[in-house]
Amino acid sequence: MIKTNTGRFFEDYAVGDVITHAVPRTISGGERAMYHALYPARGALYSSDEFARACGLPASPVDDLITFHTVFGKTVPDVSLNAVANLGYAEGRWLRPVYPGDTLVSQSEVIGIKQNSNGKSGVVWVRTTGRNQHGEEVLNYVRWVMVRKYKTTPAPHPVIPELAAAVAASDIVVPDGLTFAAYDFALAGEPHRMSDYAVGEIIDHVDGVTIEEAEHMLATRLWQNTAKVHFDAKNRPDGKRLIYGGHVISLARALSFNGLANAQMIVALNAGAHANPCFAGDTVRAWSEVLDRAETDTPGVGAIRLRLVATKGDAGVLRGDDGKYHPDVLLDLDYWALMPA
């Protein structure tokens, strides 16, 4: 009997399958310390218990993307171990904060499949849910991946899920108790409220970070992401290890502090695309476009919708004349964040 896990291939998925992912993970302050060492993260709400308490929370939660990476990493052995590419995200919502001491588990439901015309791979859509030790949902999102086939089989009947273009502002969850009534803009690092941003405004975050092979490998192991393309240099024809897309997301999010320091909490993921591959030696820069603003049911807490672009090139450049992503663009991420109104 074969006891090792070779991962699932396209023909191993069927719509309606529910996959419980191993292994539960208890989050500690260590994840936060390592996260802040790997990325230039400086958000005050995720750095200071006292700042968080002044904002009505019992303590500083772990960074929203720590929750994402932890939940995501659990899914890799069952969803994307044999993936060709991680294609996109939709309908993501952070439903409650995660604190040191919480234990997270992940579960995914297959909601769509479609074989590619080449017959060698197909696209699989899954809805993943992360829960804490109380069974409460902390995060759910949809992602779709292109997965290799391992044998020649007839194409299954395609099922392509209908996904919302964006999470409605009314569906955003504001954490219980959160208030910005006594928000300290000096300690947060910038004076800008949501009302200071205009829809269509482009913000160049100025700084850049050159990715090193060692830090990428450390980060990917930290999140227990086992995808072969990130570790095995022989897995790709070019002999390069692909940088985990979440590593690029966190770098870009951290860089966005310069200009968006008060966009404190990511609460929804509307859409996302890893536009081009990223490799060690690439210097990542970031820019944002303001897509929308909305009030929440919590007085003084606003929601700002942002397009976050990670690039090796210039701010404001997203697509070429052919309508395709510019070769320098690494990430195009559409999300909602909470900030003082």
Short mmCIF file of C-alpha atoms in Angstrom, two decimals:
data_model
loop_
_atom_site.label_atom_id
_atom_site.label_comp_id
_atom_site.label_asym_id
_atom_site.label_seq_id
_atom_site.Cartn_x
_atom_site.Cartn_y
_atom_site.Cartn_z
CA MET A 1 0.00 0.00 0.00
CA ILE A 2 1.29 3.44 -0.97
CA LYS A 3 1.39 5.60 2.13
CA THR A 4 2.76 8.85 0.72
CA ASN A 5 0.62 11.62 -0.69
CA THR A 6 1.20 12.47 -4.35
CA GLY A 7 -1.53 15.11 -4.30
CA ARG A 8 -4.77 15.27 -6.23
CA PHE A 9 -4.94 15.65 -9.97
CA PHE A 10 -7.76 17.14 -12.00
CA GLU A 11 -9.67 13.88 -12.37
CA ASP A 12 -9.67 13.42 -8.58
CA TYR A 13 -12.15 16.28 -8.07
CA ALA A 14 -15.92 16.28 -8.34
CA VAL A 15 -18.36 19.09 -7.64
CA GLY A 16 -19.74 18.70 -4.14
CA ASP A 17 -16.62 17.10 -2.68
CA VAL A 18 -15.87 18.42 0.82
CA ILE A 19 -12.23 18.20 1.88
CA THR A 20 -11.14 18.56 5.50
CA HIS A 21 -7.53 19.71 5.48
CA ALA A 22 -4.81 18.60 7.89
CA VAL A 23 -3.30 19.87 10.26
CA PRO A 24 -4.87 22.23 12.88
CA ARG A 25 -2.60 25.12 13.80
CA THR A 26 -2.52 27.13 17.00
CA ILE A 27 -1.41 30.70 16.30
CA SER A 28 1.05 32.38 18.65
CA GLY A 29 2.92 35.63 18.84
CA GLY A 30 5.69 33.86 16.95
CA GLU A 31 3.77 34.05 13.67
CA ARG A 32 3.35 37.79 14.14
CA ALA A 33 7.04 38.32 14.91
CA MET A 34 8.09 36.28 11.90
CA TYR A 35 5.54 38.01 9.66
CA HIS A 36 6.86 41.42 10.65
CA ALA A 37 10.42 40.22 10.06
CA LEU A 38 9.60 38.94 6.58
CA TYR A 39 7.53 41.93 5.44
CA PRO A 40 7.80 45.66 6.19
CA ALA A 41 4.46 45.53 8.03
CA ARG A 42 3.75 48.50 10.29
CA GLY A 43 -0.03 48.65 10.75
CA ALA A 44 -0.64 50.02 14.24
CA LEU A 45 -3.68 47.86 14.95
CA TYR A 46 -1.61 44.73 14.35
CA SER A 47 1.46 46.00 16.17
CA SER A 48 0.17 47.27 19.52
CA ASP A 49 -2.20 45.82 22.09
CA GLU A 50 -2.70 49.29 23.53
CA PHE A 51 -3.56 50.80 20.15
CA ALA A 52 -6.00 47.93 19.51
CA ARG A 53 -7.64 48.40 22.92
CA ALA A 54 -8.08 52.11 22.20
CA CYS A 55 -9.94 50.95 19.07
CA GLY A 56 -12.29 48.78 21.13
CA LEU A 57 -10.66 45.37 20.62
CA PRO A 58 -9.51 43.20 23.54
CA ALA A 59 -5.94 43.05 22.18
CA SER A 60 -4.06 43.26 18.92
CA PRO A 61 -5.24 40.55 16.51
CA VAL A 62 -2.75 38.82 14.25
CA ASP A 63 -2.43 40.42 10.82
CA ASP A 64 -5.32 39.67 8.50
CA LEU A 65 -2.96 38.07 6.00
CA ILE A 66 -1.53 35.75 8.67
CA THR A 67 -5.05 34.35 8.90
CA PHE A 68 -5.23 34.11 5.10
CA HIS A 69 -1.84 32.41 4.72
CA THR A 70 -2.56 29.93 7.51
CA VAL A 71 -5.96 28.92 6.14
CA PHE A 72 -4.63 28.87 2.57
CA GLY A 73 -1.53 26.85 3.43
CA LYS A 74 -3.64 24.03 4.86
CA THR A 75 -5.41 23.61 1.51
CA VAL A 76 -2.31 23.21 -0.66
CA PRO A 77 -1.70 19.44 -0.23
CA ASP A 78 -5.33 18.75 -1.23
CA VAL A 79 -6.01 21.49 -3.77
CA SER A 80 -2.89 22.82 -5.44
CA LEU A 81 -0.01 20.43 -4.83
CA ASN A 82 -0.09 19.57 -8.55
CA ALA A 83 -1.27 22.96 -9.72
CA VAL A 84 0.10 24.60 -12.83
CA ALA A 85 -1.06 28.02 -11.62
CA ASN A 86 -3.22 29.67 -8.96
CA LEU A 87 -5.60 31.66 -11.16
CA GLY A 88 -7.75 33.89 -8.99
CA TYR A 89 -9.77 34.72 -5.90
CA ALA A 90 -13.31 35.96 -5.25
CA GLU A 91 -15.94 36.42 -2.55
CA GLY A 92 -13.42 36.51 0.30
CA ARG A 93 -14.55 37.75 3.72
CA TRP A 94 -12.75 38.02 7.06
CA LEU A 95 -15.51 37.25 9.55
CA ARG A 96 -13.82 37.70 12.95
CA PRO A 97 -10.33 38.57 14.21
CA VAL A 98 -7.81 35.89 15.11
CA TYR A 99 -5.79 36.27 18.31
CA PRO A 100 -2.70 34.49 19.61
CA GLY A 101 -3.91 31.24 21.17
CA ASP A 102 -6.60 30.60 18.55
CA THR A 103 -6.43 27.30 16.65
CA LEU A 104 -7.36 27.35 12.97
CA VAL A 105 -8.61 24.56 10.74
CA SER A 106 -9.53 24.65 7.03
CA GLN A 107 -12.15 22.93 4.92
CA SER A 108 -12.87 23.28 1.20
CA GLU A 109 -15.84 22.42 -1.02
CA VAL A 110 -15.37 21.83 -4.74
CA ILE A 111 -17.83 24.15 -6.48
CA GLY A 112 -16.65 23.97 -10.10
CA ILE A 113 -14.58 22.00 -12.61
CA LYS A 114 -13.71 22.50 -16.28
CA GLN A 115 -11.19 20.56 -18.35
CA ASN A 116 -8.91 22.61 -20.59
CA SER A 117 -9.02 22.12 -24.34
CA ASN A 118 -5.53 20.58 -24.36
CA GLY A 119 -6.82 17.64 -22.33
CA LYS A 120 -3.74 17.80 -20.10
CA SER A 121 -5.10 19.97 -17.29
CA GLY A 122 -8.25 21.57 -15.96
CA VAL A 123 -9.54 24.30 -13.68
CA VAL A 124 -10.93 23.52 -10.23
CA TRP A 125 -12.91 26.03 -8.14
CA VAL A 126 -13.06 25.60 -4.35
CA ARG A 127 -14.70 27.54 -1.54
CA THR A 128 -12.45 27.40 1.50
CA THR A 129 -13.53 28.13 5.06
CA GLY A 130 -11.24 28.69 8.04
CA ARG A 131 -12.64 28.15 11.52
CA ASN A 132 -11.31 28.69 15.03
CA GLN A 133 -11.38 26.28 17.97
CA HIS A 134 -14.99 27.25 18.71
CA GLY A 135 -16.14 26.29 15.22
CA GLU A 136 -16.64 29.95 14.33
CA GLU A 137 -15.81 31.01 10.78
CA VAL A 138 -12.90 33.44 10.64
CA LEU A 139 -12.41 33.53 6.86
CA ASN A 140 -13.96 32.18 3.70
CA TYR A 141 -13.07 32.71 0.06
CA VAL A 142 -13.23 31.16 -3.39
CA ARG A 143 -10.16 30.40 -5.45
CA TRP A 144 -9.57 28.56 -8.67
CA VAL A 145 -6.48 26.71 -9.79
CA MET A 146 -5.25 25.01 -12.94
CA VAL A 147 -4.38 21.41 -12.06
CA ARG A 148 -2.55 18.76 -14.08
CA LYS A 149 -4.18 15.52 -15.24
CA TYR A 150 -2.30 12.26 -14.71
CA LYS A 151 -4.10 10.12 -17.27
CA THR A 152 -6.26 10.41 -20.36
CA THR A 153 -9.90 10.41 -19.33
CA PRO A 154 -13.07 11.85 -20.86
CA ALA A 155 -13.73 15.47 -19.97
CA PRO A 156 -16.25 15.80 -17.13
CA HIS A 157 -19.34 17.93 -17.57
CA PRO A 158 -18.12 21.50 -16.93
CA VAL A 159 -19.54 23.36 -13.95
CA ILE A 160 -18.48 27.00 -13.75
CA PRO A 161 -19.72 28.79 -10.63
CA GLU A 162 -21.26 32.24 -10.84
CA LEU A 163 -19.20 34.52 -8.62
CA ALA A 164 -19.91 38.06 -7.50
CA ALA A 165 -17.73 40.74 -9.08
CA ALA A 166 -17.20 42.19 -5.60
CA VAL A 167 -18.28 41.71 -2.01
CA ALA A 168 -21.11 44.15 -1.34
CA ALA A 169 -20.27 46.82 1.22
CA SER A 170 -23.35 45.72 3.17
CA ASP A 171 -21.83 42.23 3.54
CA ILE A 172 -18.62 43.50 5.15
CA VAL A 173 -18.23 42.34 8.76
CA VAL A 174 -16.92 44.92 11.22
CA PRO A 175 -15.37 43.22 14.27
CA ASP A 176 -17.43 43.47 17.45
CA GLY A 177 -16.43 46.47 19.51
CA LEU A 178 -14.28 48.15 16.85
CA THR A 179 -14.39 51.92 17.10
CA PHE A 180 -12.23 54.68 15.72
CA ALA A 181 -13.71 57.35 18.00
CA ALA A 182 -10.41 57.76 19.87
CA TYR A 183 -8.16 56.85 16.94
CA ASP A 184 -4.65 58.29 17.31
CA PHE A 185 -3.52 59.36 13.85
CA ALA A 186 -0.07 60.37 15.09
CA LEU A 187 0.62 56.89 16.45
CA ALA A 188 -0.89 55.29 13.32
CA GLY A 189 1.60 57.18 11.16
CA GLU A 190 -0.53 59.30 8.81
CA PRO A 191 -3.36 61.85 9.14
CA HIS A 192 -5.56 60.67 6.24
CA ARG A 193 -9.16 59.59 6.78
CA MET A 194 -11.29 57.74 4.24
CA SER A 195 -12.87 61.04 3.24
CA ASP A 196 -9.42 62.30 2.18
CA TYR A 197 -9.29 59.70 -0.64
CA ALA A 198 -11.06 60.18 -3.97
CA VAL A 199 -12.37 57.40 -6.18
CA GLY A 200 -9.94 57.01 -9.07
CA GLU A 201 -6.98 58.33 -7.09
CA ILE A 202 -3.66 56.56 -7.73
CA ILE A 203 -1.24 56.23 -4.82
CA ASP A 204 2.40 55.39 -5.52
CA HIS A 205 3.75 53.64 -2.43
CA VAL A 206 7.27 54.65 -3.44
CA ASP A 207 9.36 51.97 -1.74
CA GLY A 208 10.57 48.66 -3.14
CA VAL A 209 11.78 45.32 -1.78
CA THR A 210 14.09 42.92 -3.62
CA ILE A 211 13.01 39.34 -2.99
CA GLU A 212 15.65 36.93 -1.76
CA GLU A 213 15.44 33.17 -2.24
CA ALA A 214 16.00 32.46 1.45
CA GLU A 215 13.19 34.68 2.74
CA HIS A 216 10.73 33.29 0.23
CA MET A 217 11.57 29.72 1.23
CA LEU A 218 11.24 30.61 4.91
CA ALA A 219 7.88 32.31 4.36
CA THR A 220 6.46 29.44 2.35
CA ARG A 221 7.49 26.94 5.02
CA LEU A 222 6.06 29.20 7.72
CA TRP A 223 2.62 28.96 6.12
CA GLN A 224 3.08 25.21 5.54
CA ASN A 225 2.58 25.66 1.82
CA THR A 226 3.90 22.48 0.18
CA ALA A 227 3.37 23.31 -3.52
CA LYS A 228 6.20 21.76 -5.53
CA VAL A 229 6.77 24.81 -7.73
CA HIS A 230 7.93 26.79 -4.68
CA PHE A 231 10.53 24.28 -3.45
CA ASP A 232 11.70 21.99 -6.23
CA ALA A 233 13.86 23.80 -8.78
CA LYS A 234 13.46 20.84 -11.14
CA ASN A 235 9.68 21.16 -11.16
CA ARG A 236 9.79 23.93 -13.78
CA PRO A 237 11.52 23.78 -17.19
CA ASP A 238 13.42 27.00 -16.42
CA GLY A 239 14.89 25.53 -13.22
CA LYS A 240 13.52 28.37 -11.09
CA ARG A 241 11.49 28.20 -7.91
CA LEU A 242 8.32 30.21 -8.25
CA ILE A 243 7.71 32.78 -5.50
CA TYR A 244 4.54 31.96 -3.56
CA GLY A 245 1.86 34.43 -4.64
CA GLY A 246 0.88 35.11 -1.04
CA HIS A 247 4.42 36.30 -0.39
CA VAL A 248 3.92 38.94 -3.07
CA ILE A 249 0.51 39.87 -1.60
CA SER A 250 2.02 40.46 1.83
CA LEU A 251 4.95 42.44 0.45
CA ALA A 252 2.63 44.71 -1.53
CA ARG A 253 0.22 45.14 1.37
CA ALA A 254 3.10 46.07 3.69
CA LEU A 255 4.49 48.54 1.16
CA SER A 256 1.07 50.19 0.92
CA PHE A 257 1.51 51.52 4.47
CA ASN A 258 3.23 54.51 2.84
CA GLY A 259 0.07 56.32 1.72
CA LEU A 260 -2.52 54.01 3.28
CA ALA A 261 -1.33 53.64 6.88
CA ASN A 262 -4.88 53.99 8.18
CA ALA A 263 -6.36 51.23 6.00
CA GLN A 264 -6.07 49.08 9.09
CA MET A 265 -7.95 45.85 8.45
CA ILE A 266 -8.57 43.86 5.28
CA VAL A 267 -12.16 42.62 5.57
CA ALA A 268 -13.02 41.43 2.05
CA LEU A 269 -11.24 40.08 -1.02
CA ASN A 270 -13.19 40.95 -4.16
CA ALA A 271 -10.87 39.62 -6.84
CA GLY A 272 -7.25 38.79 -7.39
CA ALA A 273 -4.89 37.65 -10.10
CA HIS A 274 -1.24 36.67 -10.05
CA ALA A 275 -0.59 38.36 -13.38
CA ASN A 276 2.98 37.21 -14.03
CA PRO A 277 5.44 34.91 -12.25
CA CYS A 278 7.78 36.32 -9.63
CA PHE A 279 11.28 35.01 -8.94
CA ALA A 280 14.11 35.67 -6.52
CA GLY A 281 15.99 38.82 -7.50
CA ASP A 282 12.85 40.69 -8.58
CA THR A 283 12.32 44.06 -6.91
CA VAL A 284 8.68 44.48 -5.95
CA ARG A 285 7.03 47.88 -5.80
CA ALA A 286 3.39 48.69 -5.18
CA TRP A 287 0.71 51.19 -6.08
CA SER A 288 -2.99 51.44 -5.25
CA GLU A 289 -6.07 52.79 -6.94
CA VAL A 290 -9.11 53.87 -4.92
CA LEU A 291 -12.10 52.04 -6.40
CA ASP A 292 -14.89 52.93 -3.97
CA ARG A 293 -15.76 54.19 -0.50
CA ALA A 294 -18.63 53.12 1.74
CA GLU A 295 -20.05 53.69 5.17
CA THR A 296 -20.52 50.77 7.55
CA ASP A 297 -23.11 50.22 10.23
CA THR A 298 -20.47 51.19 12.79
CA PRO A 299 -20.27 54.98 13.22
CA GLY A 300 -16.89 56.41 12.33
CA VAL A 301 -15.68 53.21 10.65
CA GLY A 302 -15.47 53.48 6.89
CA ALA A 303 -14.73 50.90 4.21
CA ILE A 304 -12.41 51.76 1.35
CA ARG A 305 -12.16 49.56 -1.73
CA LEU A 306 -8.67 49.43 -3.18
CA ARG A 307 -6.88 47.90 -6.12
CA LEU A 308 -3.41 46.90 -4.95
CA VAL A 309 -0.89 46.28 -7.71
CA ALA A 310 2.53 44.73 -7.17
CA THR A 311 4.89 45.48 -10.01
CA LYS A 312 8.51 45.51 -11.11
CA GLY A 313 7.74 48.67 -13.08
CA ASP A 314 6.07 52.05 -12.79
CA ALA A 315 3.08 53.09 -10.70
CA GLY A 316 -0.19 53.36 -12.60
CA VAL A 317 0.79 50.91 -15.33
CA LEU A 318 -1.49 47.86 -15.33
CA ARG A 319 -2.13 46.67 -18.89
CA GLY A 320 -0.51 47.01 -22.28
CA ASP A 321 -2.10 48.19 -25.51
CA ASP A 322 -3.28 44.62 -26.13
CA GLY A 323 -5.37 44.69 -22.94
CA LYS A 324 -3.23 42.05 -21.25
CA TYR A 325 -1.37 42.64 -18.01
CA HIS A 326 1.91 44.47 -18.52
CA PRO A 327 4.84 42.03 -18.14
CA ASP A 328 6.06 43.96 -15.08
CA VAL A 329 2.79 43.47 -13.18
CA LEU A 330 2.93 40.64 -10.66
CA LEU A 331 -0.32 41.04 -8.73
CA ASP A 332 -3.69 42.71 -9.18
CA LEU A 333 -5.69 42.53 -5.94
CA ASP A 334 -9.08 44.10 -5.27
CA TYR A 335 -10.04 44.34 -1.57
CA TRP A 336 -12.00 46.25 1.07
CA ALA A 337 -10.29 47.65 4.16
CA LEU A 338 -11.57 49.42 7.26
CA MET A 339 -10.30 52.89 8.15
CA PRO A 340 -11.47 55.96 10.06
CA ALA A 341 -14.25 57.67 8.13
#
